Short mmCIF file of C-alpha atoms in Angstrom, two decimals:
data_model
loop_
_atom_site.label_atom_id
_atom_site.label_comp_id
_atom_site.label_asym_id
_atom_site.label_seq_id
_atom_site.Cartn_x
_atom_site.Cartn_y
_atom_site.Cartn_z
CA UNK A 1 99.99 -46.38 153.25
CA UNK A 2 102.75 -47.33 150.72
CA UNK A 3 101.91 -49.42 147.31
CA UNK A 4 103.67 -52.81 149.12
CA UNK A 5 100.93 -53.06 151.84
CA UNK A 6 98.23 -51.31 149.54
CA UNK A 7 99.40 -54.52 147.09
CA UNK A 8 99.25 -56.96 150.09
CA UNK A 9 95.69 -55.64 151.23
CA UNK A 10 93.89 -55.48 147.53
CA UNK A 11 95.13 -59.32 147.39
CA UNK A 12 91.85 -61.81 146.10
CA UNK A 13 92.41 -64.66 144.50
CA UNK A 14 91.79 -64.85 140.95
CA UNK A 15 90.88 -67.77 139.25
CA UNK A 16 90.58 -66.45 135.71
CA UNK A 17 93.03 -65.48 133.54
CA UNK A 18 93.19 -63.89 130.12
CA UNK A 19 95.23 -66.55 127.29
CA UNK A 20 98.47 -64.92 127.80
CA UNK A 21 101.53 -66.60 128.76
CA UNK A 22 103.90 -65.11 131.00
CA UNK A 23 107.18 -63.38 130.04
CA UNK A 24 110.36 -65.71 130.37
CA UNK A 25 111.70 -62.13 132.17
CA UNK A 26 108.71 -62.26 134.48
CA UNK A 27 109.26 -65.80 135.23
CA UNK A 28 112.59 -64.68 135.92
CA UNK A 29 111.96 -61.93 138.73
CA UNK A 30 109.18 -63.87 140.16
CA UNK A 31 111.98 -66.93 141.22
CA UNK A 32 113.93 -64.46 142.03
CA UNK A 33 111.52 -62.54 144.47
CA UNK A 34 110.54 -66.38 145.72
CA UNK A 35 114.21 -66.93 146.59
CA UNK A 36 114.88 -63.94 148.42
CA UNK A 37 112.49 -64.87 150.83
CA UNK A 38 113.94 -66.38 154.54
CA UNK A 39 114.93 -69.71 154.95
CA UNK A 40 115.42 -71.88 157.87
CA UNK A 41 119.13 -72.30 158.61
CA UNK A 42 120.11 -71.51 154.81
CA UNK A 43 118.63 -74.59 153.56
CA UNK A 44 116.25 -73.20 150.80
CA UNK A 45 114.44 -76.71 151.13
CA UNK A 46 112.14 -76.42 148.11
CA UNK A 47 111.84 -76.43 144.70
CA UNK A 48 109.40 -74.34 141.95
CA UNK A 49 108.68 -76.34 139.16
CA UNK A 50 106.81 -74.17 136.04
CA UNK A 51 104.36 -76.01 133.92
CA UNK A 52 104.49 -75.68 130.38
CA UNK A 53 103.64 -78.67 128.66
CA UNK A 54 99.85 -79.59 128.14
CA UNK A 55 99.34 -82.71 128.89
CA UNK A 56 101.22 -82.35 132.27
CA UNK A 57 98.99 -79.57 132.38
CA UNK A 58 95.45 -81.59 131.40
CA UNK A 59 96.91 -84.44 134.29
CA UNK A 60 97.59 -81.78 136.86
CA UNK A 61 93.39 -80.20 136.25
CA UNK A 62 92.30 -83.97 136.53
CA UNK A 63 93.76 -83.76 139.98
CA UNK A 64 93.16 -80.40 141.42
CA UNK A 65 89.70 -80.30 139.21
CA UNK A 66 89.53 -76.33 138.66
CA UNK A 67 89.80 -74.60 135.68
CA UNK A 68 92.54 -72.46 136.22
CA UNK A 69 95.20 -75.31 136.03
CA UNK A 70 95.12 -75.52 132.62
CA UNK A 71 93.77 -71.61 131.59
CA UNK A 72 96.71 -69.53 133.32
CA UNK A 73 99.25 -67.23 132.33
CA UNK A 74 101.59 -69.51 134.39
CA UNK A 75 101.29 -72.63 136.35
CA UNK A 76 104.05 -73.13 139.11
CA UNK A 77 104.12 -75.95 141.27
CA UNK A 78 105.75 -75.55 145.05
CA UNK A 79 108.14 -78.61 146.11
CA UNK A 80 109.36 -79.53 149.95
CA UNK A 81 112.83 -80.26 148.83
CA UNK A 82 115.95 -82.07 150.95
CA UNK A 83 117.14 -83.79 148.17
CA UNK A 84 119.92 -82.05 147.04
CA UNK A 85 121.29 -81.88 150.58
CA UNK A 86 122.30 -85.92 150.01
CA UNK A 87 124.26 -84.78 146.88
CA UNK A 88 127.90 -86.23 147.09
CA UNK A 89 127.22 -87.58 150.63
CA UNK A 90 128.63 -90.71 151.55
CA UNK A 91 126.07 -93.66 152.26
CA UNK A 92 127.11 -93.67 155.93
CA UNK A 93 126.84 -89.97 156.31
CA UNK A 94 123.18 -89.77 154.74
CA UNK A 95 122.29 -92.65 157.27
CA UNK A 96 123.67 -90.13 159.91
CA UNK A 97 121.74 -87.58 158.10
CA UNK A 98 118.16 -89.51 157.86
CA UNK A 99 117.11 -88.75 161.97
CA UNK A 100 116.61 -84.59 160.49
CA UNK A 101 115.95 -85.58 157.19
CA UNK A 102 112.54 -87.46 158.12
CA UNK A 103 111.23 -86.65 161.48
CA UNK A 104 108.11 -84.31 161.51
CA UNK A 105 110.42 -80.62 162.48
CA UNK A 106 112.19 -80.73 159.28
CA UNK A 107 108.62 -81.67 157.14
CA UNK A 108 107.22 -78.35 158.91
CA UNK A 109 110.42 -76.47 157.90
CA UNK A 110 110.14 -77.24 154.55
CA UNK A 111 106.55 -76.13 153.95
CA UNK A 112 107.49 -73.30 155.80
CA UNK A 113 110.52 -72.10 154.12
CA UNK A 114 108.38 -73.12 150.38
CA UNK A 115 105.27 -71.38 151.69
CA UNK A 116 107.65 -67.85 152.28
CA UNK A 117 109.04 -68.59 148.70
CA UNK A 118 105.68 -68.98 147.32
CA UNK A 119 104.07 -65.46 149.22
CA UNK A 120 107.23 -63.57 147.45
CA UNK A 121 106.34 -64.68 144.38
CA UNK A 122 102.50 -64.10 144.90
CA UNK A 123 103.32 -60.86 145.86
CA UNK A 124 105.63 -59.92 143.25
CA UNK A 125 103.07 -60.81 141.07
CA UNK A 126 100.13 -58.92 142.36
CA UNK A 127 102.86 -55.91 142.33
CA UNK A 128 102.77 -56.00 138.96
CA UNK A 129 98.97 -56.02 138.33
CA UNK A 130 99.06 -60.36 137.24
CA UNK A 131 96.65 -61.94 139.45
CA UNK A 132 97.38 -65.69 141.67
CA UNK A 133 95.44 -68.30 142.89
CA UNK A 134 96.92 -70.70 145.28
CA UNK A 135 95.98 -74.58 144.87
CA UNK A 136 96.17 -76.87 147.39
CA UNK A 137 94.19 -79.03 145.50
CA UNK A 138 97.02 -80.96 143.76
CA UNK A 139 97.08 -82.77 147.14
CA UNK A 140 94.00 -84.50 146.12
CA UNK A 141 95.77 -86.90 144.68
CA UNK A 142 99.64 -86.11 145.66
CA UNK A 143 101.11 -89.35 144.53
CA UNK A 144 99.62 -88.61 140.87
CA UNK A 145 101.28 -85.28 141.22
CA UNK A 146 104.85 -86.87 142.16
CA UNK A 147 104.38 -88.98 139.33
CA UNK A 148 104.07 -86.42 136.86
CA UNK A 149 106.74 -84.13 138.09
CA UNK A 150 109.03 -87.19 138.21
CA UNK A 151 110.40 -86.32 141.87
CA UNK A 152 112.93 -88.16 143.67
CA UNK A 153 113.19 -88.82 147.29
CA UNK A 154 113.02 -86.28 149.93
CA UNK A 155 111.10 -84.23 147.89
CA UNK A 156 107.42 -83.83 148.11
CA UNK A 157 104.66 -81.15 146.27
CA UNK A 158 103.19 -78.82 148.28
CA UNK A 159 100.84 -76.80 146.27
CA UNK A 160 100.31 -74.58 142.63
CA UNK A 161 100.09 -71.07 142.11
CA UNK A 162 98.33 -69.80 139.22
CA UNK A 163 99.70 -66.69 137.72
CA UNK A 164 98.54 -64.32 135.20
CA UNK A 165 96.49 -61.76 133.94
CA UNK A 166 92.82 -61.14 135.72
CA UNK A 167 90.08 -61.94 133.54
CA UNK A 168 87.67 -61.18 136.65
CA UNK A 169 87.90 -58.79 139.72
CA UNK A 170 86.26 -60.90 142.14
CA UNK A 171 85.16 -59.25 145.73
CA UNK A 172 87.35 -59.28 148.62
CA UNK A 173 87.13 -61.86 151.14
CA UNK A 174 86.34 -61.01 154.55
CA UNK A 175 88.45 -62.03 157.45
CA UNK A 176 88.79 -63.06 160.41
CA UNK A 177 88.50 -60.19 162.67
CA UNK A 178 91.72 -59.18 164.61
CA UNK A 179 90.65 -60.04 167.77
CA UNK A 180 90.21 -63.80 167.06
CA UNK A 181 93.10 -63.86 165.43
CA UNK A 182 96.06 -61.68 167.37
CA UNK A 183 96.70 -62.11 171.04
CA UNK A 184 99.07 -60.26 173.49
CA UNK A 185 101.73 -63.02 175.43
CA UNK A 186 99.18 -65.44 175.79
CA UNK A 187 96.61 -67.67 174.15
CA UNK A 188 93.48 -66.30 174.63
CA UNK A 189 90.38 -68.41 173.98
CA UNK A 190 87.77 -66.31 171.35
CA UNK A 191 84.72 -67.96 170.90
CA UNK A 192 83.14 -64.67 171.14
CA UNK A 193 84.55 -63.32 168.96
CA UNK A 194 83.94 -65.76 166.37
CA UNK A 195 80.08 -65.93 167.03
CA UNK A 196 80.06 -62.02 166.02
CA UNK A 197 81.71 -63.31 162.76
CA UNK A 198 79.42 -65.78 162.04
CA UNK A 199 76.56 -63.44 161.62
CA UNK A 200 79.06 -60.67 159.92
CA UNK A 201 79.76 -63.72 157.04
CA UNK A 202 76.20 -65.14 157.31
CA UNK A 203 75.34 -61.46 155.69
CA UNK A 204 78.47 -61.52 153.15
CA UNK A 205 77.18 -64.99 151.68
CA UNK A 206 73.66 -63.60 151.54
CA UNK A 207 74.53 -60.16 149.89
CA UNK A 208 77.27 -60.80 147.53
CA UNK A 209 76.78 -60.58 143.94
CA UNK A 210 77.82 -64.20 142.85
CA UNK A 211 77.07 -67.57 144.60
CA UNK A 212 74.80 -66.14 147.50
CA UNK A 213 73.81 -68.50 149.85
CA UNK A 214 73.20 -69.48 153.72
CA UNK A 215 76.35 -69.83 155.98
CA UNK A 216 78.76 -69.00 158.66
CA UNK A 217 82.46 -69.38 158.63
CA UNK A 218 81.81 -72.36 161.94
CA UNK A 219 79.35 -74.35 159.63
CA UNK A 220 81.49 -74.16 156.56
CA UNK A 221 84.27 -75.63 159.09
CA UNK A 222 82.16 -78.12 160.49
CA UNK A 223 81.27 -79.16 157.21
CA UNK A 224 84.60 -79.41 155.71
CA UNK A 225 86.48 -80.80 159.13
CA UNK A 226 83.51 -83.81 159.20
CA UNK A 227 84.45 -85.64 155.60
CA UNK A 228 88.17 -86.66 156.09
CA UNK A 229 90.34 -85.45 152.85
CA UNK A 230 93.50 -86.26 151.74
CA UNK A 231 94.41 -89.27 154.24
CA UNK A 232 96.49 -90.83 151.04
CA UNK A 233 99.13 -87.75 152.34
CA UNK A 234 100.81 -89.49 155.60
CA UNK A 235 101.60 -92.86 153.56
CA UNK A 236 102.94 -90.75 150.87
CA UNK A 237 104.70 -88.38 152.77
CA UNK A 238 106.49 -91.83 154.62
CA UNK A 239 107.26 -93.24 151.14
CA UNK A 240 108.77 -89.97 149.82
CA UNK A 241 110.97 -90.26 153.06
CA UNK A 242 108.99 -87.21 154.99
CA UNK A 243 107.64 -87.30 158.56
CA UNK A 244 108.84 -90.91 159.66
CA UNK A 245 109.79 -90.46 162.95
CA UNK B 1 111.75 -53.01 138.78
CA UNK B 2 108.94 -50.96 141.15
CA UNK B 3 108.98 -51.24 144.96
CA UNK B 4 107.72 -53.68 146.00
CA UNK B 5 109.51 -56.18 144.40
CA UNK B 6 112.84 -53.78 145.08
CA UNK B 7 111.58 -54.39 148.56
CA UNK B 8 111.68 -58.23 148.66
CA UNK B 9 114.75 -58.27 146.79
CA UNK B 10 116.19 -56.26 148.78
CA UNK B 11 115.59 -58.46 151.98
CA UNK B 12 118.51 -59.26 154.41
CA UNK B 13 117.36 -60.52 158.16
CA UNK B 14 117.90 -58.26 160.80
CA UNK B 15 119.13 -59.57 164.26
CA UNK B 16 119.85 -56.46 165.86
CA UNK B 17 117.04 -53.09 166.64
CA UNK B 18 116.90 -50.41 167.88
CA UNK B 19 115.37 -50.09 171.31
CA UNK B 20 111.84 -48.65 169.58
CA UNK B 21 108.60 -50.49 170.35
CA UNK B 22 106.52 -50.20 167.56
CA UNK B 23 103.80 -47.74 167.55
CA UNK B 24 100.66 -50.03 168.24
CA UNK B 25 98.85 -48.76 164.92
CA UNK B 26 102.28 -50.19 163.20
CA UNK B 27 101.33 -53.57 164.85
CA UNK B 28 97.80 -53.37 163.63
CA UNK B 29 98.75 -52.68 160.20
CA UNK B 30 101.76 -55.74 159.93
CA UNK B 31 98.48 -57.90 161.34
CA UNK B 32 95.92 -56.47 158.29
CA UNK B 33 98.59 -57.59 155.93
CA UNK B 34 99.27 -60.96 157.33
CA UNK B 35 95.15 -61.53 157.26
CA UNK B 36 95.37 -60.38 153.66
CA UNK B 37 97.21 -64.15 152.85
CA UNK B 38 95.64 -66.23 150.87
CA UNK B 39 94.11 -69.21 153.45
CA UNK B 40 93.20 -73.10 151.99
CA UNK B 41 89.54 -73.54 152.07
CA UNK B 42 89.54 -70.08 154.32
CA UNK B 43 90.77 -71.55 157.17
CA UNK B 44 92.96 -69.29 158.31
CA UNK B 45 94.66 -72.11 160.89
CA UNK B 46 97.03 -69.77 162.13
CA UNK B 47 97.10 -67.36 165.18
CA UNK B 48 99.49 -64.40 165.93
CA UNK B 49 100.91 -64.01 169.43
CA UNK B 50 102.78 -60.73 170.37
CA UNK B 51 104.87 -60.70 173.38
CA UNK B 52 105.48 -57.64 175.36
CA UNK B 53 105.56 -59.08 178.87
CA UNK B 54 109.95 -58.75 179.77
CA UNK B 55 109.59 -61.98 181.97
CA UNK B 56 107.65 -64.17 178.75
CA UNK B 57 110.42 -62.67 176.63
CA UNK B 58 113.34 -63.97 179.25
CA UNK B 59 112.21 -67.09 178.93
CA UNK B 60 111.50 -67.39 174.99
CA UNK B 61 115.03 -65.69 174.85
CA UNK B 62 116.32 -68.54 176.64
CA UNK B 63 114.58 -71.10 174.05
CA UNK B 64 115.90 -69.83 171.38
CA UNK B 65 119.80 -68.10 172.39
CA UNK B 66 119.49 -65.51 169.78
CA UNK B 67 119.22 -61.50 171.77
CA UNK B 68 117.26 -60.63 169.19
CA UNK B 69 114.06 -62.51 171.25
CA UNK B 70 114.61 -60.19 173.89
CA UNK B 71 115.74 -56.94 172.04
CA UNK B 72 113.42 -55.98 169.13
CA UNK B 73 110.47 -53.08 168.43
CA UNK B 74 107.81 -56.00 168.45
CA UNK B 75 108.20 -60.44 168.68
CA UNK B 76 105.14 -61.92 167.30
CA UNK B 77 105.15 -66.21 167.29
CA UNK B 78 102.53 -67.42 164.84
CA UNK B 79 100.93 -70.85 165.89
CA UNK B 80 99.20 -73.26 163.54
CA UNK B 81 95.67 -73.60 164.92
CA UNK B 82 92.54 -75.55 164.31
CA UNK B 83 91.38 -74.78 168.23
CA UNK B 84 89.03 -72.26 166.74
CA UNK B 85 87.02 -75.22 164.27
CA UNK B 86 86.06 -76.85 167.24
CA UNK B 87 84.19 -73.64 169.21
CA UNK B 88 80.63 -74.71 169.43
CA UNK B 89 80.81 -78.25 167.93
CA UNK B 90 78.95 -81.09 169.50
CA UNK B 91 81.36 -84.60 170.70
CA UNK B 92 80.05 -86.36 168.20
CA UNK B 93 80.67 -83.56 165.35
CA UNK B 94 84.24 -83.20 167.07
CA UNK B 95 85.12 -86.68 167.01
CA UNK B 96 84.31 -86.72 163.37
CA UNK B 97 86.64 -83.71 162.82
CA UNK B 98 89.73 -85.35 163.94
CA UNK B 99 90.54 -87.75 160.72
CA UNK B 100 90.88 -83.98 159.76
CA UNK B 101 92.38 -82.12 162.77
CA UNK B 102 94.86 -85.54 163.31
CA UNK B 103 96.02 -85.51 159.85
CA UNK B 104 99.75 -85.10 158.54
CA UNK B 105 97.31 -82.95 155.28
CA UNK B 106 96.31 -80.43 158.19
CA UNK B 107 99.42 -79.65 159.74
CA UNK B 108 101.36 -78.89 156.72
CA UNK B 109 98.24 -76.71 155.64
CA UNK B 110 98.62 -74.61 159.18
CA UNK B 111 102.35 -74.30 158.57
CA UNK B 112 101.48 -73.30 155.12
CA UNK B 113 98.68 -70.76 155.94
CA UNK B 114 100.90 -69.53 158.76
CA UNK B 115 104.11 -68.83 156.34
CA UNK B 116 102.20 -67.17 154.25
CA UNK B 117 100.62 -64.74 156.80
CA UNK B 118 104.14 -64.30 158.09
CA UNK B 119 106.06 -63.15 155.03
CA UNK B 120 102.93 -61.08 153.95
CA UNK B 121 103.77 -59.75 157.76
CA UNK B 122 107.49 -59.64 156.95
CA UNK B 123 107.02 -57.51 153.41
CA UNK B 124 104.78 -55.43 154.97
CA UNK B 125 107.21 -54.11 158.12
CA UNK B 126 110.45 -53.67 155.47
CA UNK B 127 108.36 -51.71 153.04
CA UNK B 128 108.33 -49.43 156.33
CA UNK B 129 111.76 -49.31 156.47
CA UNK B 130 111.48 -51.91 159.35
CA UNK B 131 113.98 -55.02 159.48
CA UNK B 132 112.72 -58.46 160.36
CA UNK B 133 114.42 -62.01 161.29
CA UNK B 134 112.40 -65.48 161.58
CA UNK B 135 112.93 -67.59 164.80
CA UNK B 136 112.94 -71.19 164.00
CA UNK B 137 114.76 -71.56 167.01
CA UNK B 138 111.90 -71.23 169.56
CA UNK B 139 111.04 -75.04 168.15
CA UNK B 140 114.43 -75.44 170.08
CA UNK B 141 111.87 -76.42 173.05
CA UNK B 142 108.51 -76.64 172.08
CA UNK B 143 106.44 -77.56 174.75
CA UNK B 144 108.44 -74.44 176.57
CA UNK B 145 106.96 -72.45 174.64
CA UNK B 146 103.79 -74.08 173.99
CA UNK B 147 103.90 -73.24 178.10
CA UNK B 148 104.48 -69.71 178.71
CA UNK B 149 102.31 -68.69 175.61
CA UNK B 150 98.84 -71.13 177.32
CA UNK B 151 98.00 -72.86 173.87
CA UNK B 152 94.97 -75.45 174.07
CA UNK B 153 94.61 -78.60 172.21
CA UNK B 154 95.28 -78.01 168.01
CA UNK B 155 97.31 -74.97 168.52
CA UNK B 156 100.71 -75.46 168.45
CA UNK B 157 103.99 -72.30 167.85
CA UNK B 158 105.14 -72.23 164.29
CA UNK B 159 107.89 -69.77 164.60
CA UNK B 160 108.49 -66.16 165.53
CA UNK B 161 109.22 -63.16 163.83
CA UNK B 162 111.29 -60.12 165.47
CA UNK B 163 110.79 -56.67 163.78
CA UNK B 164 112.18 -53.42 164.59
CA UNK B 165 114.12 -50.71 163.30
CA UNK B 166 117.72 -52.42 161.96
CA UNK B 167 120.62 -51.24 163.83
CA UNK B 168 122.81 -53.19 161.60
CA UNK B 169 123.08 -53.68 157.78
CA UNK B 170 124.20 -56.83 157.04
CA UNK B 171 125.54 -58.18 153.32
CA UNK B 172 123.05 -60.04 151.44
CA UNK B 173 123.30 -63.67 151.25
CA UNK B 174 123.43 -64.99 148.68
CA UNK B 175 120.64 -67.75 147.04
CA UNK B 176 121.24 -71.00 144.76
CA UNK B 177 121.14 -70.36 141.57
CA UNK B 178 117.65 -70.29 139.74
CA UNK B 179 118.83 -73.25 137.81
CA UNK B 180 119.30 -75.28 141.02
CA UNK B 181 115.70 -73.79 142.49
CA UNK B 182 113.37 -73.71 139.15
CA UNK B 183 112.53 -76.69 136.77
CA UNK B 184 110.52 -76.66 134.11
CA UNK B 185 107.95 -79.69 133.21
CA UNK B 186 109.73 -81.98 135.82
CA UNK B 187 112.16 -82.12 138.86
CA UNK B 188 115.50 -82.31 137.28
CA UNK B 189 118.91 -83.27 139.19
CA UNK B 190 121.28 -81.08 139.19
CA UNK B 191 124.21 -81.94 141.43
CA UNK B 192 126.84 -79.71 138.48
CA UNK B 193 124.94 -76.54 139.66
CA UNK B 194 125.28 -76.80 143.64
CA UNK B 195 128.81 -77.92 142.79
CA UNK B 196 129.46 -74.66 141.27
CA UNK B 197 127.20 -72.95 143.79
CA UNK B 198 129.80 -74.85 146.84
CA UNK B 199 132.79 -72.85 144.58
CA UNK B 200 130.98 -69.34 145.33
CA UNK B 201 129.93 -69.35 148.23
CA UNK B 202 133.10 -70.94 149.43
CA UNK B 203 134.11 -67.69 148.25
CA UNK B 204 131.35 -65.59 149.36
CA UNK B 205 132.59 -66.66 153.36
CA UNK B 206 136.05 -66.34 152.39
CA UNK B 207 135.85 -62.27 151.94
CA UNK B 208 132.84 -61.04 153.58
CA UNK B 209 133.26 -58.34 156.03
CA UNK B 210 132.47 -60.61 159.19
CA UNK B 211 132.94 -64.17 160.44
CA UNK B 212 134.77 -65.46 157.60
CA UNK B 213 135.33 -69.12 157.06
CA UNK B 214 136.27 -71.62 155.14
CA UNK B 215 132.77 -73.53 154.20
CA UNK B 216 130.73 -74.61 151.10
CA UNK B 217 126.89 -74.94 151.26
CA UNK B 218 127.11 -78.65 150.93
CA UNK B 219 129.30 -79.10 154.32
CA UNK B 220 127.31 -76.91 155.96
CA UNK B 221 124.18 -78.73 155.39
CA UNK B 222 126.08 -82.01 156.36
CA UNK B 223 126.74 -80.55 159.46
CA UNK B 224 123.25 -79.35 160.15
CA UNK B 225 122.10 -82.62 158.87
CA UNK B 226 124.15 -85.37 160.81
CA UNK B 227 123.02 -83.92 164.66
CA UNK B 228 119.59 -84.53 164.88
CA UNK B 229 117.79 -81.57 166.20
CA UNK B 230 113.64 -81.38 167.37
CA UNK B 231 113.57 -84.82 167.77
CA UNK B 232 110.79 -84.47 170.14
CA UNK B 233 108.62 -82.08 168.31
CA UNK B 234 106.96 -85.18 166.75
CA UNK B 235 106.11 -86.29 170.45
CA UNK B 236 104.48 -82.54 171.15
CA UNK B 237 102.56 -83.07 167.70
CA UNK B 238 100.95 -85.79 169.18
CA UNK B 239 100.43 -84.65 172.06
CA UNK B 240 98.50 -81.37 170.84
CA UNK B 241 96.16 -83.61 168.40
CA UNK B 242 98.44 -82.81 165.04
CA UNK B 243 100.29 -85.33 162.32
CA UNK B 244 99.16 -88.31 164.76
CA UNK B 245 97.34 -90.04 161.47
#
């Protein structure tokens, strides 16, 4: 096994980080590893926005509500980004333009092509022993999040990454086992599969050494899937100029 | 700079392989890695689909145009999926779900957790020595594909990934400028920098070694932009339970 995939398969998220900032060099590389990554049809439809100042910082932890917003070595926030495609266009030719620009293909691209930036960077990171922690939870309140960033149309946040150095070295995660997870030419249903899991996770939660408790992965689901979160994200999305039609 | 990151910088896409399957423990491996991803809420809404059946790859070959469908050492498609959340779950407990399952929130999170399982996927197979190259282009048709591969209700194809050993070496393409990518505090405009961007790359197709042209970045996205492509992907969406609320 070579140090890339031994890198990609010690990945855990960490969510504490010792008080030191990053490098402007490391900031640097880390772009520039997030950059390198694919992108749909050359568009590179995102932006990375790095969080320095502390009150932006104290209004982005009111959102997400963890800890590691404002105690990180570096705070980068992921943006869906068409904007700068309208640059210089005509008014007639961004009409022309709006059918791509807002229909539900080109929202998907754009997480997508941001989401391959992001897993560069992460990875870049963990390659140089700083820990990450993704965090979706700036969508809790994704309008709030626009606001502070100050972003214009056609561009919407996706999600955070926390980078710096571990202050924990938390247990790896278990996943999904293979079979419920990669099929040959065809769907194939699993349900199986995941019952096996259930009990394998049911013993994780009650052996590990921090927060032990009852569960399986289906009952966490259940539980999440049955209190609706983040509805607020379709009207935004349509007022940002995403996912209309 | 250690490997790793040499290895993501170093990233061109590949579009032409070698006729070499890949050796099934490679496949099991590339899978490990992409499982390795960081997940929101550990979800893991994605699945993996490899196709080795000739007649499934016809026909995704004919979605998408590119040879590279048909000739490669291994074509996975990852799908967003929530299919799995519902195994077990009572009506009522389903019908609950679906605020969640219907939400625009919970398909960008699939294409999210999907990306990022693919590029872990991607950096895994070229720290082999293994070339890769996304397929946006199987959303050319959708519901095609959604067809041949059998998915069930909250599964829906993402993309695809070919990987294989590179018979070519393509140039490296070049990425905007950090300055036109990375902001710090808050979004900032920055029309000056893809104006100077349009200047090199104008360049860039004016003396590379193949299919030179006269283009800028900017006119090429206003080309892409003004034909509306995917149109119905939104309908298929719908149609598979995602982004209908």
């Amino acid at each position: 096994m070579n140090s890339t995939i031994e890198t990609i398969l010690n990945h855990r998220s960490i969510r504490s980080f010792e008080e030191k900032p990053l490098e402007k060099e490391t900031i640097h590389t880390l772009i520039e590893a997030a950059q390198q990554a694919s992108t749909s049809s050359y568009m590179m439809a995102y932006s990375i926005i790095g969080i320095t100042d502390r009150k932006k910082k104290e209004q982005l932890h009111e959102v997400s509500g963890h800890p590691h917003v404002l105690n990180n070595g570096h705070l980068f926030i992921i943006c869906a980004d068409y904007h700068r495609m309208t640059y210089g266009v005509s008014e007639e030719a961004k009409e022309d333009m709006k059918a791509n620009l807002e229909n539900s293909e080109h929202l998907m691209t754009a997480a997508i092509d941001g989401a391959l930036a992001a897993q560069n960077l992460a990875i870049a990171a963990e390659s140089m022993g700083l820990g990450m922690c993704y965090l979706g939870s700036l969508r809790n309140d994704i309008s709030k999040v626009d606001e502070i960033l100050n972003l214009p149309e056609y561009v919407s946040p996706l999600f955070g990454i926390a980078v710096g150095v571990p202050a924990e070295n938390p247990e790896k995660k278990p996943r999904l086992p293979q079979k419920a997870v990669y099929f040959e030419n065809e769907y194939q249903d699993h349900e199986e599969v995941i019952r096996a899991f259930n009990d394998k996770i049911s013993d994780y939660y009650a052996s590990r050494s921090s927060n032990r408790r009852t569960d399986t992965w289906s009952d966490q689901m259940l539980r999440r899937f049955r209190k609706p979160i983040r509805m607020d994200v379709t009207e935004y999305l349509h007022k940002k100029g995403f996912n209309k039609r």
